[in-house]
Amino acid sequence: MLKTLAAFILFTISAFSQNEMIMGSQQYSVTFPDGWDAAYDPDHPSGIFARSQDQQIDMLVYELPATLEDVKMTTGNDLSFNYARIDNYEEVEDVLNGMPVTVIMADAYPQDSDAGVGVLIVLFHISDEMIIKVACELKPEVTEGSYREMEEIISSIKKL
């Protein structure tokens, strides 16, 4: 379902030519390197969908007016719904760009496939009632270059 939605968003919206995209609140931005297709999600006022140039990483970036616990619960429900099995689930707390983050990593197995994908979710704790959620799905053939670009994108999230 996640892949279907992501593909629909990517192919029905024209990609923006700019690298820096301003999120819906107009308070935060995220920067994508050349070659990444990135577009605003028409169904979410502060959502962005992006795909790496080699099409091995799908990324969703959202501002969510919710508590961290609510977002973590919804994220867990989404993982259970979108994947048949989750292995090697790990959750760690860190700081990125001066903002506290929760990083969730797991191996996931889509409902319609035996091939696993990597899942990386970064939850930026903006305030008690605001989270920026970055959700990435990494296909098994992801290149080191695309992986580094994904890390740069996540690190680029900043307050304007």
mmCIF file of N, CA and C in Angstrom, residues 19-153:
data_model
loop_
_atom_site.group_PDB
_atom_site.id
_atom_site.type_symbol
_atom_site.label_atom_id
_atom_site.label_comp_id
_atom_site.label_asym_id
_atom_site.label_seq_id
_atom_site.Cartn_x
_atom_site.Cartn_y
_atom_site.Cartn_z
ATOM 1 N N ASN A 19 15.900 22.587 -5.228
ATOM 2 C CA ASN A 19 16.430 21.587 -4.312
ATOM 3 C C ASN A 19 15.899 21.756 -2.898
ATOM 4 N N GLU A 20 15.735 23.006 -2.449
ATOM 5 C CA GLU A 20 15.226 23.232 -1.097
ATOM 6 C C GLU A 20 13.720 23.375 -1.153
ATOM 7 N N MET A 21 13.036 22.604 -0.314
ATOM 8 C CA MET A 21 11.573 22.655 -0.268
ATOM 9 C C MET A 21 11.153 23.112 1.124
ATOM 10 N N ILE A 22 10.231 24.051 1.154
ATOM 11 C CA ILE A 22 9.718 24.591 2.407
ATOM 12 C C ILE A 22 8.515 23.761 2.826
ATOM 13 N N MET A 23 8.504 23.384 4.093
ATOM 14 C CA MET A 23 7.393 22.578 4.590
ATOM 15 C C MET A 23 6.163 23.448 4.824
ATOM 16 N N GLY A 24 5.020 22.824 5.017
ATOM 17 C CA GLY A 24 3.734 23.502 5.095
ATOM 18 C C GLY A 24 3.632 24.612 6.118
ATOM 19 N N SER A 25 4.302 24.472 7.250
ATOM 20 C CA SER A 25 4.224 25.502 8.289
ATOM 21 C C SER A 25 5.034 26.743 7.912
ATOM 22 N N GLN A 26 5.830 26.631 6.862
ATOM 23 C CA GLN A 26 6.736 27.699 6.427
ATOM 24 C C GLN A 26 7.827 27.974 7.466
ATOM 25 N N GLN A 27 8.039 27.044 8.387
ATOM 26 C CA GLN A 27 9.053 27.213 9.430
ATOM 27 C C GLN A 27 10.263 26.303 9.254
ATOM 28 N N TYR A 28 10.132 25.265 8.429
ATOM 29 C CA TYR A 28 11.198 24.282 8.253
ATOM 30 C C TYR A 28 11.386 23.998 6.771
ATOM 31 N N SER A 29 12.608 23.593 6.435
ATOM 32 C CA SER A 29 12.886 23.219 5.052
ATOM 33 C C SER A 29 13.684 21.924 5.035
ATOM 34 N N VAL A 30 13.679 21.311 3.860
ATOM 35 C CA VAL A 30 14.466 20.108 3.612
ATOM 36 C C VAL A 30 15.063 20.278 2.216
ATOM 37 N N THR A 31 16.311 19.844 2.047
ATOM 38 C CA THR A 31 17.002 20.026 0.779
ATOM 39 C C THR A 31 17.307 18.669 0.151
ATOM 40 N N PHE A 32 16.960 18.545 -1.135
ATOM 41 C CA PHE A 32 17.197 17.321 -1.895
ATOM 42 C C PHE A 32 18.311 17.549 -2.907
ATOM 43 N N PRO A 33 19.214 16.583 -3.051
ATOM 44 C CA PRO A 33 20.287 16.738 -4.038
ATOM 45 C C PRO A 33 19.749 16.607 -5.457
ATOM 46 N N ASP A 34 20.514 17.115 -6.418
ATOM 47 C CA ASP A 34 20.154 16.954 -7.824
ATOM 48 C C ASP A 34 19.944 15.483 -8.128
ATOM 49 N N GLY A 35 18.952 15.202 -8.934
ATOM 50 C CA GLY A 35 18.668 13.830 -9.329
ATOM 51 C C GLY A 35 17.537 13.191 -8.552
ATOM 52 N N TRP A 36 17.240 13.702 -7.378
ATOM 53 C CA TRP A 36 16.110 13.172 -6.622
ATOM 54 C C TRP A 36 14.833 13.809 -7.155
ATOM 55 N N ASP A 37 13.795 13.005 -7.342
ATOM 56 C CA ASP A 37 12.479 13.523 -7.695
ATOM 57 C C ASP A 37 11.764 13.820 -6.391
ATOM 58 N N ALA A 38 11.332 15.059 -6.220
ATOM 59 C CA ALA A 38 10.634 15.451 -4.984
ATOM 60 C C ALA A 38 9.417 16.272 -5.354
ATOM 61 N N ALA A 39 8.319 16.018 -4.652
ATOM 62 C CA ALA A 39 7.068 16.727 -4.928
ATOM 63 C C ALA A 39 6.259 16.851 -3.646
ATOM 64 N N TYR A 40 5.481 17.909 -3.564
ATOM 65 C CA TYR A 40 4.568 18.077 -2.444
ATOM 66 C C TYR A 40 3.428 17.085 -2.585
ATOM 67 N N ASP A 41 2.989 16.539 -1.468
ATOM 68 C CA ASP A 41 1.892 15.577 -1.427
ATOM 69 C C ASP A 41 0.574 16.349 -1.438
ATOM 70 N N PRO A 42 -0.261 16.180 -2.455
ATOM 71 C CA PRO A 42 -1.506 16.941 -2.529
ATOM 72 C C PRO A 42 -2.508 16.579 -1.435
ATOM 73 N N ASP A 43 -2.318 15.406 -0.806
ATOM 74 C CA ASP A 43 -3.247 14.964 0.231
ATOM 75 C C ASP A 43 -2.818 15.366 1.632
ATOM 76 N N HIS A 44 -1.661 15.981 1.762
ATOM 77 C CA HIS A 44 -1.174 16.389 3.083
ATOM 78 C C HIS A 44 -0.508 17.749 2.933
ATOM 79 N N PRO A 45 -1.016 18.765 3.596
ATOM 80 C CA PRO A 45 -0.527 20.127 3.368
ATOM 81 C C PRO A 45 0.946 20.348 3.672
ATOM 82 N N SER A 46 1.553 19.481 4.457
ATOM 83 C CA SER A 46 2.979 19.683 4.744
ATOM 84 C C SER A 46 3.798 18.456 4.372
ATOM 85 N N GLY A 47 3.289 17.639 3.462
ATOM 86 C CA GLY A 47 3.982 16.418 3.103
ATOM 87 C C GLY A 47 4.768 16.532 1.815
ATOM 88 N N ILE A 48 5.890 15.825 1.777
ATOM 89 C CA ILE A 48 6.744 15.776 0.603
ATOM 90 C C ILE A 48 7.083 14.310 0.342
ATOM 91 N N PHE A 49 6.996 13.911 -0.920
ATOM 92 C CA PHE A 49 7.428 12.582 -1.325
ATOM 93 C C PHE A 49 8.650 12.741 -2.211
ATOM 94 N N ALA A 50 9.655 11.890 -2.016
ATOM 95 C CA ALA A 50 10.855 11.948 -2.851
ATOM 96 C C ALA A 50 11.325 10.532 -3.165
ATOM 97 N N ARG A 51 11.999 10.435 -4.306
ATOM 98 C CA ARG A 51 12.570 9.153 -4.731
ATOM 99 C C ARG A 51 13.978 9.419 -5.235
ATOM 100 N N SER A 52 14.907 8.539 -4.835
ATOM 101 C CA SER A 52 16.301 8.685 -5.262
ATOM 102 C C SER A 52 16.417 8.491 -6.764
ATOM 103 N N GLN A 53 17.490 9.014 -7.308
ATOM 104 C CA GLN A 53 17.721 8.940 -8.742
ATOM 105 C C GLN A 53 17.749 7.495 -9.230
ATOM 106 N N ASP A 54 18.307 6.588 -8.426
ATOM 107 C CA ASP A 54 18.363 5.178 -8.824
ATOM 108 C C ASP A 54 17.083 4.418 -8.454
ATOM 109 N N GLN A 55 16.101 5.121 -7.925
ATOM 110 C CA GLN A 55 14.786 4.579 -7.547
ATOM 111 C C GLN A 55 14.878 3.466 -6.506
ATOM 112 N N GLN A 56 15.899 3.527 -5.663
ATOM 113 C CA GLN A 56 16.085 2.518 -4.627
ATOM 114 C C GLN A 56 15.669 3.005 -3.239
ATOM 115 N N ILE A 57 15.386 4.315 -3.117
ATOM 116 C CA ILE A 57 14.930 4.864 -1.838
ATOM 117 C C ILE A 57 13.695 5.711 -2.082
ATOM 118 N N ASP A 58 12.639 5.412 -1.338
ATOM 119 C CA ASP A 58 11.442 6.250 -1.301
ATOM 120 C C ASP A 58 11.423 6.946 0.045
ATOM 121 N N MET A 59 11.123 8.243 0.041
ATOM 122 C CA MET A 59 11.158 9.034 1.269
ATOM 123 C C MET A 59 9.893 9.876 1.373
ATOM 124 N N LEU A 60 9.294 9.875 2.548
ATOM 125 C CA LEU A 60 8.165 10.740 2.874
ATOM 126 C C LEU A 60 8.589 11.647 4.018
ATOM 127 N N VAL A 61 8.290 12.943 3.914
ATOM 128 C CA VAL A 61 8.627 13.913 4.962
ATOM 129 C C VAL A 61 7.346 14.663 5.304
ATOM 130 N N TYR A 62 6.958 14.624 6.580
ATOM 131 C CA TYR A 62 5.710 15.261 7.014
ATOM 132 C C TYR A 62 5.908 16.047 8.297
ATOM 133 N N GLU A 63 5.235 17.166 8.414
ATOM 134 C CA GLU A 63 5.054 17.840 9.697
ATOM 135 C C GLU A 63 3.748 17.304 10.263
ATOM 136 N N LEU A 64 3.782 16.848 11.486
ATOM 137 C CA LEU A 64 2.596 16.249 12.093
ATOM 138 C C LEU A 64 2.263 16.954 13.397
ATOM 139 N N PRO A 65 1.072 17.561 13.492
ATOM 140 C CA PRO A 65 0.661 18.206 14.741
ATOM 141 C C PRO A 65 0.175 17.149 15.733
ATOM 142 N N ALA A 66 1.130 16.485 16.370
ATOM 143 C CA ALA A 66 0.809 15.387 17.281
ATOM 144 C C ALA A 66 1.944 15.231 18.282
ATOM 145 N N THR A 67 1.680 14.467 19.329
ATOM 146 C CA THR A 67 2.719 14.179 20.310
ATOM 147 C C THR A 67 3.635 13.084 19.770
ATOM 148 N N LEU A 68 4.812 12.994 20.338
ATOM 149 C CA LEU A 68 5.758 11.957 19.940
ATOM 150 C C LEU A 68 5.153 10.575 20.156
ATOM 151 N N GLU A 69 4.506 10.366 21.278
ATOM 152 C CA GLU A 69 3.911 9.053 21.566
ATOM 153 C C GLU A 69 2.838 8.695 20.544
ATOM 154 N N ASP A 70 2.012 9.662 20.149
ATOM 155 C CA ASP A 70 0.986 9.393 19.139
ATOM 156 C C ASP A 70 1.613 9.020 17.796
ATOM 157 N N VAL A 71 2.667 9.746 17.416
ATOM 158 C CA VAL A 71 3.328 9.455 16.141
ATOM 159 C C VAL A 71 4.003 8.089 16.187
ATOM 160 N N LYS A 72 4.631 7.743 17.299
ATOM 161 C CA LYS A 72 5.259 6.426 17.430
ATOM 162 C C LYS A 72 4.206 5.317 17.349
ATOM 163 N N MET A 73 3.061 5.522 17.970
ATOM 164 C CA MET A 73 2.000 4.517 17.926
ATOM 165 C C MET A 73 1.473 4.356 16.498
ATOM 166 N N THR A 74 1.227 5.469 15.821
ATOM 167 C CA THR A 74 0.742 5.423 14.437
ATOM 168 C C THR A 74 1.783 4.787 13.527
ATOM 169 N N THR A 75 3.039 5.112 13.754
ATOM 170 C CA THR A 75 4.122 4.534 12.956
ATOM 171 C C THR A 75 4.159 3.020 13.127
ATOM 172 N N GLY A 76 4.021 2.555 14.350
ATOM 173 C CA GLY A 76 3.971 1.113 14.594
ATOM 174 C C GLY A 76 2.799 0.456 13.892
ATOM 175 N N ASN A 77 1.640 1.102 13.929
ATOM 176 C CA ASN A 77 0.465 0.583 13.229
ATOM 177 C C ASN A 77 0.697 0.556 11.719
ATOM 178 N N ASP A 78 1.317 1.627 11.172
ATOM 179 C CA ASP A 78 1.609 1.679 9.739
ATOM 180 C C ASP A 78 2.557 0.550 9.332
ATOM 181 N N LEU A 79 3.588 0.317 10.134
ATOM 182 C CA LEU A 79 4.522 -0.762 9.818
ATOM 183 C C LEU A 79 3.799 -2.108 9.803
ATOM 184 N N SER A 80 2.948 -2.349 10.786
ATOM 185 C CA SER A 80 2.206 -3.609 10.857
ATOM 186 C C SER A 80 1.264 -3.772 9.675
ATOM 187 N N PHE A 81 0.656 -2.663 9.234
ATOM 188 C CA PHE A 81 -0.296 -2.719 8.135
ATOM 189 C C PHE A 81 0.405 -2.893 6.786
ATOM 190 N N ASN A 82 1.525 -2.194 6.585
ATOM 191 C CA ASN A 82 2.181 -2.169 5.281
ATOM 192 C C ASN A 82 3.133 -3.333 5.029
ATOM 193 N N TYR A 83 3.530 -4.030 6.078
ATOM 194 C CA TYR A 83 4.505 -5.105 5.919
ATOM 195 C C TYR A 83 4.014 -6.378 6.590
ATOM 196 N N ALA A 84 4.345 -7.522 5.982
ATOM 197 C CA ALA A 84 3.940 -8.809 6.532
ATOM 198 C C ALA A 84 4.744 -9.162 7.778
ATOM 199 N N ARG A 85 6.015 -8.713 7.794
ATOM 200 C CA ARG A 85 6.881 -9.053 8.923
ATOM 201 C C ARG A 85 7.902 -7.940 9.132
ATOM 202 N N ILE A 86 8.226 -7.679 10.393
ATOM 203 C CA ILE A 86 9.242 -6.704 10.773
ATOM 204 C C ILE A 86 10.285 -7.438 11.610
ATOM 205 N N ASP A 87 11.558 -7.305 11.218
ATOM 206 C CA ASP A 87 12.664 -7.922 11.961
ATOM 207 C C ASP A 87 13.672 -6.844 12.346
ATOM 208 N N ASN A 88 14.493 -7.152 13.325
ATOM 209 C CA ASN A 88 15.608 -6.293 13.735
ATOM 210 C C ASN A 88 15.173 -4.856 14.037
ATOM 211 N N TYR A 89 14.040 -4.714 14.680
ATOM 212 C CA TYR A 89 13.513 -3.394 15.043
ATOM 213 C C TYR A 89 14.423 -2.781 16.100
ATOM 214 N N GLU A 90 14.817 -1.536 15.850
ATOM 215 C CA GLU A 90 15.665 -0.824 16.807
ATOM 216 C C GLU A 90 15.209 0.629 16.876
ATOM 217 N N GLU A 91 15.176 1.154 18.074
ATOM 218 C CA GLU A 91 14.768 2.550 18.293
ATOM 219 C C GLU A 91 15.815 3.208 19.193
ATOM 220 N N VAL A 92 16.359 4.346 18.719
ATOM 221 C CA VAL A 92 17.371 5.058 19.506
ATOM 222 C C VAL A 92 17.045 6.547 19.537
ATOM 223 N N GLU A 93 17.470 7.186 20.598
ATOM 224 C CA GLU A 93 17.319 8.638 20.744
ATOM 225 C C GLU A 93 18.643 9.292 20.379
ATOM 226 N N ASP A 94 18.568 10.452 19.727
ATOM 227 C CA ASP A 94 19.778 11.151 19.309
ATOM 228 C C ASP A 94 19.449 12.638 19.183
ATOM 229 N N VAL A 95 20.409 13.419 18.720
ATOM 230 C CA VAL A 95 20.223 14.842 18.440
ATOM 231 C C VAL A 95 20.761 15.095 17.042
ATOM 232 N N LEU A 96 19.985 15.816 16.229
ATOM 233 C CA LEU A 96 20.384 16.142 14.865
ATOM 234 C C LEU A 96 20.027 17.588 14.586
ATOM 235 N N ASN A 97 20.991 18.375 14.155
ATOM 236 C CA ASN A 97 20.788 19.808 13.910
ATOM 237 C C ASN A 97 20.233 20.521 15.140
ATOM 238 N N GLY A 98 20.684 20.091 16.309
ATOM 239 C CA GLY A 98 20.244 20.711 17.549
ATOM 240 C C GLY A 98 18.847 20.307 17.991
ATOM 241 N N MET A 99 18.211 19.376 17.267
ATOM 242 C CA MET A 99 16.863 18.929 17.610
ATOM 243 C C MET A 99 16.914 17.481 18.076
ATOM 244 N N PRO A 100 16.213 17.151 19.166
ATOM 245 C CA PRO A 100 16.158 15.748 19.574
ATOM 246 C C PRO A 100 15.392 14.934 18.532
ATOM 247 N N VAL A 101 15.865 13.717 18.273
ATOM 248 C CA VAL A 101 15.227 12.836 17.306
ATOM 249 C C VAL A 101 15.103 11.430 17.874
ATOM 250 N N THR A 102 14.112 10.729 17.409
ATOM 251 C CA THR A 102 13.980 9.295 17.629
ATOM 252 C C THR A 102 14.222 8.646 16.277
ATOM 253 N N VAL A 103 15.156 7.705 16.237
ATOM 254 C CA VAL A 103 15.482 7.010 15.000
ATOM 255 C C VAL A 103 15.003 5.571 15.138
ATOM 256 N N ILE A 104 14.194 5.138 14.168
ATOM 257 C CA ILE A 104 13.660 3.778 14.144
ATOM 258 C C ILE A 104 14.215 3.092 12.904
ATOM 259 N N MET A 105 14.799 1.917 13.095
ATOM 260 C CA MET A 105 15.347 1.139 11.985
ATOM 261 C C MET A 105 14.798 -0.272 12.072
ATOM 262 N N ALA A 106 14.530 -0.864 10.907
ATOM 263 C CA ALA A 106 14.035 -2.234 10.886
ATOM 264 C C ALA A 106 14.223 -2.833 9.498
ATOM 265 N N ASP A 107 14.191 -4.155 9.457
ATOM 266 C CA ASP A 107 14.091 -4.888 8.198
ATOM 267 C C ASP A 107 12.616 -5.228 8.052
ATOM 268 N N ALA A 108 12.067 -4.971 6.876
ATOM 269 C CA ALA A 108 10.635 -5.187 6.668
ATOM 270 C C ALA A 108 10.413 -6.051 5.434
ATOM 271 N N TYR A 109 9.354 -6.811 5.472
ATOM 272 C CA TYR A 109 9.022 -7.706 4.365
ATOM 273 C C TYR A 109 7.631 -7.346 3.867
ATOM 274 N N PRO A 110 7.553 -6.772 2.657
ATOM 275 C CA PRO A 110 6.257 -6.373 2.111
ATOM 276 C C PRO A 110 5.289 -7.542 2.012
ATOM 277 N N GLN A 111 4.002 -7.224 2.042
ATOM 278 C CA GLN A 111 2.944 -8.231 1.997
ATOM 279 C C GLN A 111 3.051 -9.117 0.763
ATOM 280 N N ASP A 112 3.472 -8.546 -0.365
ATOM 281 C CA ASP A 112 3.452 -9.264 -1.639
ATOM 282 C C ASP A 112 4.821 -9.753 -2.098
ATOM 283 N N SER A 113 5.786 -9.866 -1.185
ATOM 284 C CA SER A 113 7.140 -10.218 -1.602
ATOM 285 C C SER A 113 7.906 -10.878 -0.459
ATOM 286 N N ASP A 114 8.822 -11.769 -0.835
ATOM 287 C CA ASP A 114 9.716 -12.384 0.153
ATOM 288 C C ASP A 114 10.986 -11.568 0.333
ATOM 289 N N ALA A 115 11.214 -10.619 -0.591
ATOM 290 C CA ALA A 115 12.411 -9.776 -0.515
ATOM 291 C C ALA A 115 12.215 -8.701 0.543
ATOM 292 N N GLY A 116 13.192 -8.565 1.401
ATOM 293 C CA GLY A 116 13.111 -7.566 2.459
ATOM 294 C C GLY A 116 13.558 -6.193 1.987
ATOM 295 N N VAL A 117 13.109 -5.176 2.688
ATOM 296 C CA VAL A 117 13.529 -3.794 2.466
ATOM 297 C C VAL A 117 13.967 -3.234 3.814
ATOM 298 N N GLY A 118 14.763 -2.192 3.761
ATOM 299 C CA GLY A 118 15.136 -1.502 4.979
ATOM 300 C C GLY A 118 14.159 -0.372 5.240
ATOM 301 N N VAL A 119 13.849 -0.159 6.487
ATOM 302 C CA VAL A 119 12.982 0.952 6.876
ATOM 303 C C VAL A 119 13.774 1.815 7.850
ATOM 304 N N LEU A 120 13.793 3.105 7.558
ATOM 305 C CA LEU A 120 14.423 4.084 8.436
ATOM 306 C C LEU A 120 13.427 5.200 8.656
ATOM 307 N N ILE A 121 13.130 5.468 9.917
ATOM 308 C CA ILE A 121 12.190 6.533 10.274
ATOM 309 C C ILE A 121 12.886 7.438 11.275
ATOM 310 N N VAL A 122 12.861 8.730 10.991
ATOM 311 C CA VAL A 122 13.452 9.706 11.903
ATOM 312 C C VAL A 122 12.346 10.659 12.331
ATOM 313 N N LEU A 123 12.132 10.761 13.640
ATOM 314 C CA LEU A 123 11.110 11.634 14.207
ATOM 315 C C LEU A 123 11.800 12.810 14.889
ATOM 316 N N PHE A 124 11.683 13.990 14.299
ATOM 317 C CA PHE A 124 12.245 15.202 14.884
ATOM 318 C C PHE A 124 11.263 15.735 15.911
ATOM 319 N N HIS A 125 11.692 15.903 17.152
ATOM 320 C CA HIS A 125 10.842 16.399 18.236
ATOM 321 C C HIS A 125 10.871 17.926 18.183
ATOM 322 N N ILE A 126 9.971 18.518 17.428
ATOM 323 C CA ILE A 126 9.940 19.968 17.265
ATOM 324 C C ILE A 126 9.383 20.637 18.531
ATOM 325 N N SER A 127 8.292 20.092 19.034
ATOM 326 C CA SER A 127 7.695 20.559 20.290
ATOM 327 C C SER A 127 6.850 19.425 20.848
ATOM 328 N N ASP A 128 6.187 19.667 21.969
ATOM 329 C CA ASP A 128 5.325 18.636 22.553
ATOM 330 C C ASP A 128 4.182 18.250 21.624
ATOM 331 N N GLU A 129 3.817 19.138 20.722
ATOM 332 C CA GLU A 129 2.675 18.904 19.835
ATOM 333 C C GLU A 129 3.035 18.974 18.351
ATOM 334 N N MET A 130 4.328 18.888 18.006
ATOM 335 C CA MET A 130 4.728 18.937 16.593
ATOM 336 C C MET A 130 5.938 18.027 16.365
ATOM 337 N N ILE A 131 5.787 17.143 15.373
ATOM 338 C CA ILE A 131 6.836 16.203 14.997
ATOM 339 C C ILE A 131 7.053 16.316 13.492
ATOM 340 N N ILE A 132 8.307 16.309 13.065
ATOM 341 C CA ILE A 132 8.595 16.123 11.643
ATOM 342 C C ILE A 132 8.994 14.660 11.499
ATOM 343 N N LYS A 133 8.267 13.952 10.642
ATOM 344 C CA LYS A 133 8.506 12.528 10.430
ATOM 345 C C LYS A 133 9.117 12.325 9.051
ATOM 346 N N VAL A 134 10.261 11.661 9.024
ATOM 347 C CA VAL A 134 10.912 11.265 7.781
ATOM 348 C C VAL A 134 10.862 9.747 7.737
ATOM 349 N N ALA A 135 10.175 9.195 6.741
ATOM 350 C CA ALA A 135 10.059 7.746 6.609
ATOM 351 C C ALA A 135 10.694 7.327 5.289
ATOM 352 N N CYS A 136 11.653 6.410 5.369
ATOM 353 C CA CYS A 136 12.387 5.960 4.183
ATOM 354 C C CYS A 136 12.251 4.447 4.034
ATOM 355 N N GLU A 137 12.036 4.026 2.792
ATOM 356 C CA GLU A 137 12.074 2.610 2.461
ATOM 357 C C GLU A 137 13.243 2.409 1.505
ATOM 358 N N LEU A 138 14.154 1.509 1.883
ATOM 359 C CA LEU A 138 15.370 1.266 1.109
ATOM 360 C C LEU A 138 15.307 -0.129 0.502
ATOM 361 N N LYS A 139 15.343 -0.188 -0.800
ATOM 362 C CA LYS A 139 15.323 -1.470 -1.490
ATOM 363 C C LYS A 139 16.688 -2.146 -1.341
ATOM 364 N N PRO A 140 16.742 -3.469 -1.512
ATOM 365 C CA PRO A 140 18.001 -4.196 -1.288
ATOM 366 C C PRO A 140 19.158 -3.732 -2.178
ATOM 367 N N GLU A 141 18.856 -3.186 -3.346
ATOM 368 C CA GLU A 141 19.916 -2.788 -4.278
ATOM 369 C C GLU A 141 20.378 -1.347 -4.067
ATOM 370 N N VAL A 142 20.020 -0.731 -2.956
ATOM 371 C CA VAL A 142 20.382 0.668 -2.727
ATOM 372 C C VAL A 142 21.900 0.826 -2.792
ATOM 373 N N THR A 143 22.320 1.879 -3.475
ATOM 374 C CA THR A 143 23.761 2.131 -3.605
ATOM 375 C C THR A 143 24.264 2.942 -2.424
ATOM 376 N N GLU A 144 25.554 2.886 -2.206
ATOM 377 C CA GLU A 144 26.157 3.667 -1.133
ATOM 378 C C GLU A 144 25.933 5.160 -1.367
ATOM 379 N N GLY A 145 25.995 5.578 -2.636
ATOM 380 C CA GLY A 145 25.784 6.993 -2.965
ATOM 381 C C GLY A 145 24.386 7.457 -2.615
ATOM 382 N N SER A 146 23.384 6.672 -2.948
ATOM 383 C CA SER A 146 22.002 7.045 -2.608
ATOM 384 C C SER A 146 21.787 7.052 -1.105
ATOM 385 N N TYR A 147 22.423 6.095 -0.423
ATOM 386 C CA TYR A 147 22.303 6.048 1.035
ATOM 387 C C TYR A 147 22.898 7.313 1.660
ATOM 388 N N ARG A 148 24.059 7.722 1.184
ATOM 389 C CA ARG A 148 24.680 8.952 1.692
ATOM 390 C C ARG A 148 23.807 10.168 1.397
ATOM 391 N N GLU A 149 23.212 10.211 0.205
ATOM 392 C CA GLU A 149 22.317 11.325 -0.134
ATOM 393 C C GLU A 149 21.106 11.354 0.790
ATOM 394 N N MET A 150 20.564 10.180 1.123
ATOM 395 C CA MET A 150 19.440 10.104 2.053
ATOM 396 C C MET A 150 19.844 10.686 3.411
ATOM 397 N N GLU A 151 21.026 10.320 3.875
ATOM 398 C CA GLU A 151 21.514 10.860 5.142
ATOM 399 C C GLU A 151 21.661 12.384 5.071
ATOM 400 N N GLU A 152 22.156 12.892 3.946
ATOM 401 C CA GLU A 152 22.301 14.341 3.771
ATOM 402 C C GLU A 152 20.944 15.040 3.778
ATOM 403 N N ILE A 153 19.957 14.425 3.153
ATOM 404 C CA ILE A 153 18.605 15.010 3.135
ATOM 405 C C ILE A 153 18.081 15.102 4.554
#
